[in-house]
PDB file of C-alpha atoms in Angstrom:
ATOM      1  CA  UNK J1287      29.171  20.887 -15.835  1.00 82.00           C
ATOM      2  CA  UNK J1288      25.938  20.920 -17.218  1.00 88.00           C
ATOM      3  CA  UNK J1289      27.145  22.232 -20.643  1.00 90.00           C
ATOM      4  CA  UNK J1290      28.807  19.347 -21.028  1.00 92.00           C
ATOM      5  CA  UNK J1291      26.377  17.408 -20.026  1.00 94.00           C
ATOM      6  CA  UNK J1292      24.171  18.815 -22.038  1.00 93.00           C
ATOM      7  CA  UNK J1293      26.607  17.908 -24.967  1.00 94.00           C
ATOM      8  CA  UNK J1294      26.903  14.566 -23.860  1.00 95.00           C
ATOM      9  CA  UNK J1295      23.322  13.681 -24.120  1.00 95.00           C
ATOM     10  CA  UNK J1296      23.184  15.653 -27.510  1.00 94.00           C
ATOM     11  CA  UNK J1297      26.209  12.827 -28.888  1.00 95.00           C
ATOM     12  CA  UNK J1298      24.343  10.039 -27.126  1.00 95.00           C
ATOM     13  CA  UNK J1299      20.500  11.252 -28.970  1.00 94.00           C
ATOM     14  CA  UNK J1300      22.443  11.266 -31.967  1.00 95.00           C
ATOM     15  CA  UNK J1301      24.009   7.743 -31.979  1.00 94.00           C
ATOM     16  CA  UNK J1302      20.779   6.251 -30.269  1.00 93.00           C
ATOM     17  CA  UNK J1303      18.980   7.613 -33.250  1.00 92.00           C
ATOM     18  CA  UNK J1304      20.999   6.129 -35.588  1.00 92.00           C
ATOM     19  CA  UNK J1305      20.993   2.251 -34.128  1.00 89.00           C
ATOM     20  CA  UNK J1306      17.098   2.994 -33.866  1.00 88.00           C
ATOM     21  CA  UNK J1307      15.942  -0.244 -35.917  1.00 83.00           C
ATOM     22  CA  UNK J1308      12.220   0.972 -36.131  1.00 79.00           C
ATOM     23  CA  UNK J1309      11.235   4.231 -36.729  1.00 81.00           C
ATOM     24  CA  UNK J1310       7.460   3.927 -36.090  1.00 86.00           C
ATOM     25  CA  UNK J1311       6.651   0.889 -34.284  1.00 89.00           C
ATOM     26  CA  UNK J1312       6.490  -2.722 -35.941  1.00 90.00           C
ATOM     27  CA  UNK J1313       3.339  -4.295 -36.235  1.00 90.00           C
ATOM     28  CA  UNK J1314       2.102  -7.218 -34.661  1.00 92.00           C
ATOM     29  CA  UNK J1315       0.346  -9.740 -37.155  1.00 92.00           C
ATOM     30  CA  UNK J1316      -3.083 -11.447 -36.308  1.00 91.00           C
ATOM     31  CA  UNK J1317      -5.549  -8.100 -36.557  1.00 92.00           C
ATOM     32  CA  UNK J1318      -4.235  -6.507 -32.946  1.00 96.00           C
ATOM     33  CA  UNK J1319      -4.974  -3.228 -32.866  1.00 95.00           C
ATOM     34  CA  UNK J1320      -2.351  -1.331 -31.083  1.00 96.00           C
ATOM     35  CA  UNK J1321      -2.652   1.231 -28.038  1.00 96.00           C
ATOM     36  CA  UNK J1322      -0.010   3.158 -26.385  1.00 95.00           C
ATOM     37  CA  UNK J1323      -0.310   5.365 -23.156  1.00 95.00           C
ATOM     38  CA  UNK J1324       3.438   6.635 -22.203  1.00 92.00           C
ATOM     39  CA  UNK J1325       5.319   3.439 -21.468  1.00 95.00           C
ATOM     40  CA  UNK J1326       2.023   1.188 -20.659  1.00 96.00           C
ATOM     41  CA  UNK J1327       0.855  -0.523 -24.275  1.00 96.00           C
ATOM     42  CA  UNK J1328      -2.273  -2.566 -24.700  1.00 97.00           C
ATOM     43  CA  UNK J1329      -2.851  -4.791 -27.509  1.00 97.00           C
ATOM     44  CA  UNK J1330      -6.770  -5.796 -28.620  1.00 97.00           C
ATOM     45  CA  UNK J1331      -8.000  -8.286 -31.047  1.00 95.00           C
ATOM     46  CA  UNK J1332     -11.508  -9.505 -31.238  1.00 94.00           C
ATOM     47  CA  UNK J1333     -12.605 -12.989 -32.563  1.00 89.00           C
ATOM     48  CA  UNK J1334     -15.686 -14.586 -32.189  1.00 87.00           C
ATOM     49  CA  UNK J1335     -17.569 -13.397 -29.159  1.00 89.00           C
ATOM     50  CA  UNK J1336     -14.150 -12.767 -27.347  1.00 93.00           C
ATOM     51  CA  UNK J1337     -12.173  -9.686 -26.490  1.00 94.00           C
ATOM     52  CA  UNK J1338      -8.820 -10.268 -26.350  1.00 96.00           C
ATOM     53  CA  UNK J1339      -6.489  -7.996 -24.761  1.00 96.00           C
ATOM     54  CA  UNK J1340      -3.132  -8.145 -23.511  1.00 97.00           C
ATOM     55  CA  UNK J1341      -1.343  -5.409 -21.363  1.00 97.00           C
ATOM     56  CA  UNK J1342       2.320  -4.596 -20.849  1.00 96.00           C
ATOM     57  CA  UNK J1343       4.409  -1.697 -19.341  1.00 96.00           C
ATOM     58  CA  UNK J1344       8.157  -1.442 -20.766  1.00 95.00           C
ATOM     59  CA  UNK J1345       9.220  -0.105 -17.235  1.00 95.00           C
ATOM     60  CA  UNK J1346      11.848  -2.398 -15.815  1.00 90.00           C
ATOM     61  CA  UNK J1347      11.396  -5.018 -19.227  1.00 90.00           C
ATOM     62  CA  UNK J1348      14.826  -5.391 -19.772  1.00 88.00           C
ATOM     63  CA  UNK J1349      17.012  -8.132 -18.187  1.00 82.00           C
ATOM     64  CA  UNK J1350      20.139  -7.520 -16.316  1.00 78.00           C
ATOM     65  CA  UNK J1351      23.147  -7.452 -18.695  1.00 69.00           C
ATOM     66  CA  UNK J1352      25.465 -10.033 -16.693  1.00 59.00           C
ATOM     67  CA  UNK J1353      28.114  -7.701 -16.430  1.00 52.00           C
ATOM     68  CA  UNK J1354      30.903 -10.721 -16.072  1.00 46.00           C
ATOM     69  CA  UNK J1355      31.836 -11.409 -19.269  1.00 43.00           C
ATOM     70  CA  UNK J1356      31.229  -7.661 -21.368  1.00 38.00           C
ATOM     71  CA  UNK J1357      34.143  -6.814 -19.741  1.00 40.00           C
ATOM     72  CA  UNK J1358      36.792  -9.219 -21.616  1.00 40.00           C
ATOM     73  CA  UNK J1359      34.977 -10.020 -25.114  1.00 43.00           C
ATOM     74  CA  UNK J1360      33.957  -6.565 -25.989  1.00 41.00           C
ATOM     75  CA  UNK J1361      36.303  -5.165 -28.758  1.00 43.00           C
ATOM     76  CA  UNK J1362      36.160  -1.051 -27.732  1.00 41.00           C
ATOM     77  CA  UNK J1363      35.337  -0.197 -31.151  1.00 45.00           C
ATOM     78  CA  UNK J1364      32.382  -2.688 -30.712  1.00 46.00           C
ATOM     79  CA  UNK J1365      28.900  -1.848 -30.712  1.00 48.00           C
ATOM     80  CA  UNK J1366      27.020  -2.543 -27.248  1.00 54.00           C
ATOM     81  CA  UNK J1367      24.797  -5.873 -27.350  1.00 58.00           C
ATOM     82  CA  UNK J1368      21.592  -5.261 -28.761  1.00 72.00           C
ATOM     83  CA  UNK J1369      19.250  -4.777 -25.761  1.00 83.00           C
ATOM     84  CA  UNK J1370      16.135  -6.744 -25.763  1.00 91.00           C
ATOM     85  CA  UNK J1371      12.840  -5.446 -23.932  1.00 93.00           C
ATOM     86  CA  UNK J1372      11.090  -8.675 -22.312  1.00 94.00           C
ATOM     87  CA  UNK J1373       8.220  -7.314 -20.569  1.00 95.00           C
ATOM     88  CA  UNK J1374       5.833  -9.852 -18.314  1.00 95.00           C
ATOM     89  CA  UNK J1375       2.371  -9.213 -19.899  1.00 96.00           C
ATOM     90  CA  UNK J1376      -1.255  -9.616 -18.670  1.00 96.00           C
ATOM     91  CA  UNK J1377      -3.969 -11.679 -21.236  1.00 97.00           C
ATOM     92  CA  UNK J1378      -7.399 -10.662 -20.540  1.00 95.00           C
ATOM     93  CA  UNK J1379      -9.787 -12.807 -22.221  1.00 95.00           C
ATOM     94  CA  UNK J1380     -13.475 -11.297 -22.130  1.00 93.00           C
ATOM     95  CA  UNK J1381     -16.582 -13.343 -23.111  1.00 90.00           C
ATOM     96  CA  UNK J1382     -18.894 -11.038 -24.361  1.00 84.00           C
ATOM     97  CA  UNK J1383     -22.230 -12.794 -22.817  1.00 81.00           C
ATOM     98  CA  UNK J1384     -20.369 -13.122 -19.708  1.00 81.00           C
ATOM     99  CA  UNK J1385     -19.567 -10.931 -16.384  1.00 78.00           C
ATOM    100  CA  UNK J1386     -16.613 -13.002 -15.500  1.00 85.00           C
ATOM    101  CA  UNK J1387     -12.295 -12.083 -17.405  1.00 91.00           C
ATOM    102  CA  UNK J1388     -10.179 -15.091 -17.134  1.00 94.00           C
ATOM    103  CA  UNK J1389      -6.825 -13.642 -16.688  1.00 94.00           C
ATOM    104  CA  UNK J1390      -3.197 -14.744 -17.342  1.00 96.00           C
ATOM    105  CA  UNK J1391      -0.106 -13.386 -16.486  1.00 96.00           C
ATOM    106  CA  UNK J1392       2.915 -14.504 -18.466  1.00 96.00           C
ATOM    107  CA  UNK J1393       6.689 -13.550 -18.539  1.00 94.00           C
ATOM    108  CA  UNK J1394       9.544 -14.470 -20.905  1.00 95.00           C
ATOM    109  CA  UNK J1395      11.330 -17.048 -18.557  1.00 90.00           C
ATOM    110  CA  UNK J1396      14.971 -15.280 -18.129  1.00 76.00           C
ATOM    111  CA  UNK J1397      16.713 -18.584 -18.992  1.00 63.00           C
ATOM    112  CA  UNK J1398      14.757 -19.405 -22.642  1.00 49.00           C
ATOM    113  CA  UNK J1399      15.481 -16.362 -24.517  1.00 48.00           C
ATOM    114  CA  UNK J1400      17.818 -16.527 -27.094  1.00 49.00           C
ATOM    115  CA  UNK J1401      18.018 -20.657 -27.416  1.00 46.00           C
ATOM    116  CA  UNK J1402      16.382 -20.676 -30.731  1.00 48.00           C
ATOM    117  CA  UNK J1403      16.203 -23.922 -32.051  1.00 46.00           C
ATOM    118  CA  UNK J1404      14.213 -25.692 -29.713  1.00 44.00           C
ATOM    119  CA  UNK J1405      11.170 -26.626 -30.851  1.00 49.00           C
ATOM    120  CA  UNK J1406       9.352 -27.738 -28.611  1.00 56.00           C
ATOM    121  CA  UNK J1407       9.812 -25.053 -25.730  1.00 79.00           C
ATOM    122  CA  UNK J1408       8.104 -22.503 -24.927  1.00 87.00           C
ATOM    123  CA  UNK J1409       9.084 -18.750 -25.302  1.00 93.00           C
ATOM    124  CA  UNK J1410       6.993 -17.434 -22.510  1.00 96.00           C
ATOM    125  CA  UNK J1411       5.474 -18.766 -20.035  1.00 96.00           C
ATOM    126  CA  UNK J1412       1.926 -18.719 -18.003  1.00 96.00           C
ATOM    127  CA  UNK J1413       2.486 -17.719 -14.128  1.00 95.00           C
ATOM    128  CA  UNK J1414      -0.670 -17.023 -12.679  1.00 94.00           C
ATOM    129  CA  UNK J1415      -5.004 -17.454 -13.725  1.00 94.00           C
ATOM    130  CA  UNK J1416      -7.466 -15.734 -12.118  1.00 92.00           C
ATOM    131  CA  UNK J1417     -11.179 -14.820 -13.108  1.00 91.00           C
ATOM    132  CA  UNK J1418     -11.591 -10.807 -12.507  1.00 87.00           C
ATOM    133  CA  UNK J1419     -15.459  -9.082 -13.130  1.00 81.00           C
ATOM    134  CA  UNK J1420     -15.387  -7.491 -16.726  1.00 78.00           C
ATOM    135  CA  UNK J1421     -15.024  -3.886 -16.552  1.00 71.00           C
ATOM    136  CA  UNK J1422     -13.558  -3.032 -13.177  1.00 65.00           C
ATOM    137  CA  UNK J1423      -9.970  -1.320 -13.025  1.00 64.00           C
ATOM    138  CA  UNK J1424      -9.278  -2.235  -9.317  1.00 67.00           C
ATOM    139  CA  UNK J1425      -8.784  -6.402  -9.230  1.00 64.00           C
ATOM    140  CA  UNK J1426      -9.817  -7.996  -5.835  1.00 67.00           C
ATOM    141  CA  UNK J1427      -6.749  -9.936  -4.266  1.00 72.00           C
ATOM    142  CA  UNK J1428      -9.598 -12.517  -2.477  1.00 76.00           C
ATOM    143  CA  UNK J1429     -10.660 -13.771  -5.986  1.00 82.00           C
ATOM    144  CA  UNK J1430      -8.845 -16.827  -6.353  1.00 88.00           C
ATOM    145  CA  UNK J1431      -5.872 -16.830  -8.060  1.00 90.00           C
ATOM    146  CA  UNK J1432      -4.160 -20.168  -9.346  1.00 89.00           C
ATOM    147  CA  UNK J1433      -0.058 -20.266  -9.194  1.00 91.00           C
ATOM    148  CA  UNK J1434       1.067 -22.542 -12.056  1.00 92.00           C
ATOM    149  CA  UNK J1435       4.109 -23.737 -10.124  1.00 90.00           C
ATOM    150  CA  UNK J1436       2.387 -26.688  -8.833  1.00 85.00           C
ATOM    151  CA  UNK J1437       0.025 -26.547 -11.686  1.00 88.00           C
ATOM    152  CA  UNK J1438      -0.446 -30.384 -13.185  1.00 91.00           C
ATOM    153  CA  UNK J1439       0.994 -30.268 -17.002  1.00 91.00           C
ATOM    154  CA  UNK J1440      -2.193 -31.415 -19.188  1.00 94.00           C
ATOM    155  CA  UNK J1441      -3.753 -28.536 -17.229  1.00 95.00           C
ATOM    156  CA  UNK J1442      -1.039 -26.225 -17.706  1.00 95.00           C
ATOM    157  CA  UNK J1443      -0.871 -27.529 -21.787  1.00 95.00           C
ATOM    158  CA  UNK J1444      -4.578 -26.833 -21.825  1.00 96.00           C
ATOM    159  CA  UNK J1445      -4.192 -22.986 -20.890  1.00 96.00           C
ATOM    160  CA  UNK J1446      -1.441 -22.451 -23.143  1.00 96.00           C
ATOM    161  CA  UNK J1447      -3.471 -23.790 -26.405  1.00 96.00           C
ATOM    162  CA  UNK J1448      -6.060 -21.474 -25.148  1.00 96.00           C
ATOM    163  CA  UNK J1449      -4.349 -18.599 -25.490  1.00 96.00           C
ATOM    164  CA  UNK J1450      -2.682 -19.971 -28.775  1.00 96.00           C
ATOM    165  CA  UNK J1451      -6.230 -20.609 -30.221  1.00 95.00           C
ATOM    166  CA  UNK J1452      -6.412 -16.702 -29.489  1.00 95.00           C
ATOM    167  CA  UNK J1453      -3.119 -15.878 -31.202  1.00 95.00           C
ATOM    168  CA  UNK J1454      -0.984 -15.752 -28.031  1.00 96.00           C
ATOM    169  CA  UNK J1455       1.426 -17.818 -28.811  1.00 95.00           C
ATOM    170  CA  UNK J1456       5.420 -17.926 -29.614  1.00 95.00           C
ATOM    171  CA  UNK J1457       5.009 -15.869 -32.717  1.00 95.00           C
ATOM    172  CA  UNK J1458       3.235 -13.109 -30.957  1.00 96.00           C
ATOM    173  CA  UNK J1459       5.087 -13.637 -28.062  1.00 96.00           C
ATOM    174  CA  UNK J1460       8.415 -12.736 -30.606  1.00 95.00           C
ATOM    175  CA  UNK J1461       6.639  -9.869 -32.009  1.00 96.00           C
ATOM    176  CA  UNK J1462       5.445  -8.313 -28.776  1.00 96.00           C
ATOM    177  CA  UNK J1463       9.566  -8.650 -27.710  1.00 95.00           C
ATOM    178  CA  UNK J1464       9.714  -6.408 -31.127  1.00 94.00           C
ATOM    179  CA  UNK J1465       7.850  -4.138 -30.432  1.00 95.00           C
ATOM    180  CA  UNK J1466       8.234  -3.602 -26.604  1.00 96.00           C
ATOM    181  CA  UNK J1467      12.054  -3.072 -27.542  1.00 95.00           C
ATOM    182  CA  UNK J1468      11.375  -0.414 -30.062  1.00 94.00           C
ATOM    183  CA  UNK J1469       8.469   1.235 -27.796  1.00 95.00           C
ATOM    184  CA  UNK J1470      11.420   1.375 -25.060  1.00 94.00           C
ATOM    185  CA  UNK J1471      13.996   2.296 -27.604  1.00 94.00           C
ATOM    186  CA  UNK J1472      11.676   5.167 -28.319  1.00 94.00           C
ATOM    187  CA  UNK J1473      11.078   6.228 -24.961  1.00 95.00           C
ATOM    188  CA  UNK J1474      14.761   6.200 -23.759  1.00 94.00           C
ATOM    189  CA  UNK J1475      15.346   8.809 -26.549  1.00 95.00           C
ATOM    190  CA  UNK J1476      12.471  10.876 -25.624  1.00 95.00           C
ATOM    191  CA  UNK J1477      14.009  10.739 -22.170  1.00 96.00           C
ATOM    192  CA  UNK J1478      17.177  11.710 -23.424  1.00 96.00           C
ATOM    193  CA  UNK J1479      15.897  14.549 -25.212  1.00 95.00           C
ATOM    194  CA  UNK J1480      13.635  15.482 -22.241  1.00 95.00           C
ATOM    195  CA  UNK J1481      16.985  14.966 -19.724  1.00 95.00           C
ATOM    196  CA  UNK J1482      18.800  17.494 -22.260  1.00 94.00           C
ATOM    197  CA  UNK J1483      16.132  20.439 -22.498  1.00 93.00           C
ATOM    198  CA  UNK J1484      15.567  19.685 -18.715  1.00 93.00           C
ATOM    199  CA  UNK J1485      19.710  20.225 -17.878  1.00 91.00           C
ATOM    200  CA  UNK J1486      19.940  22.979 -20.393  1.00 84.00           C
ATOM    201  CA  UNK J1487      16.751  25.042 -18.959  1.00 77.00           C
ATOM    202  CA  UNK J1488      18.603  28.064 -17.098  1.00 62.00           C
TER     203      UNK J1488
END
């Protein structure tokens, strides 16, 4: 069994390898300078007295296929969909002359992806803003944090210029998609290659 196994995963490296769009990751524009720890990736750009970073982990960032209609419209000789990494990601926004981080967490709302054409909406969105102390790993749950669900909308437009003053907005949020696929494309073939050594290891 696990010779075939083995084989299988050997077959599926291969064909992975050659769908691969990106061989070394794609760049995202706007000076962020680019840091990857296993599947966590942290992007930094500093502009005027600001550190901006934002955080994501490609764990869990792709959306459930709906398995309904594969079934019918897939031709077998077809390739599979293109899968699309669309990992929630944390903005830290530093002051440099100040103690406090004003943080937002945003996600790619499920439903938006893939309507292009829209102008006007959004491609992610904000879901929670909380001020954190610069420089401490462990965030305390009894600072406030603000839920944008009931958030009123000039508020709510106001925090997303922010961040697009600070080049968070649908461009990067496109080009962080880009690269969070190709950073989990990468990592499911180093899995697949660890899986096969792993299996074949006597």
């Amino acid at each position: 069994g696990d010779k075939a196994f083995a084989q299988f995963l050997t077959d599926e490296i291969k064909e992975e390898k050659k769908i691969q769009k990106h061989k070394s990751l794609p760049k995202v524009s706007g000076g962020w300078e680019l840091e990857v720890h296993g599947t966590e990736a942290k992007l930094v750009r500093k502009v005027a007295g600001e550190t901006i970073t934002v955080t994501f982990n490609i764990n869990n960032s792709i959306p459930p296929s709906d398995g309904d209609e594969t079934q019918e419209e897939q031709k077998p000789d077809e390739q599979e969909p293109d899968l699309t990494s669309t990992p929630n990601f944390v903005v830290e926004v530093i002051k440099d002359d100040t103690k406090q981080t004003l943080v937002l967490d945003c996600h790619y709302p499920e439903d938006e992806v893939g309507h292009e054409g829209e102008e006007e909406s959004d491609i992610f969105t904000i879901r929670e803003v909380s001020f954190q102390p610069t420089g401490e790993s462990d965030w305390k749950d009894t600072n406030y944090t603000l839920n944008t669900d009931s958030l009123d909308w000039a508020l709510y437009d106001h925090l997303m210029d922010f961040l697009a003053d600070r080049g968070v907005d649908n461009t990067f949020a496109d080009e962080l998609i880009e690269l969070s696929t190709a950073l989990e494309h990468q990592e499911y073939i180093k899995f697949l290659e660890d899986l096969k050594s792993f299996v074949k290891c006597q």
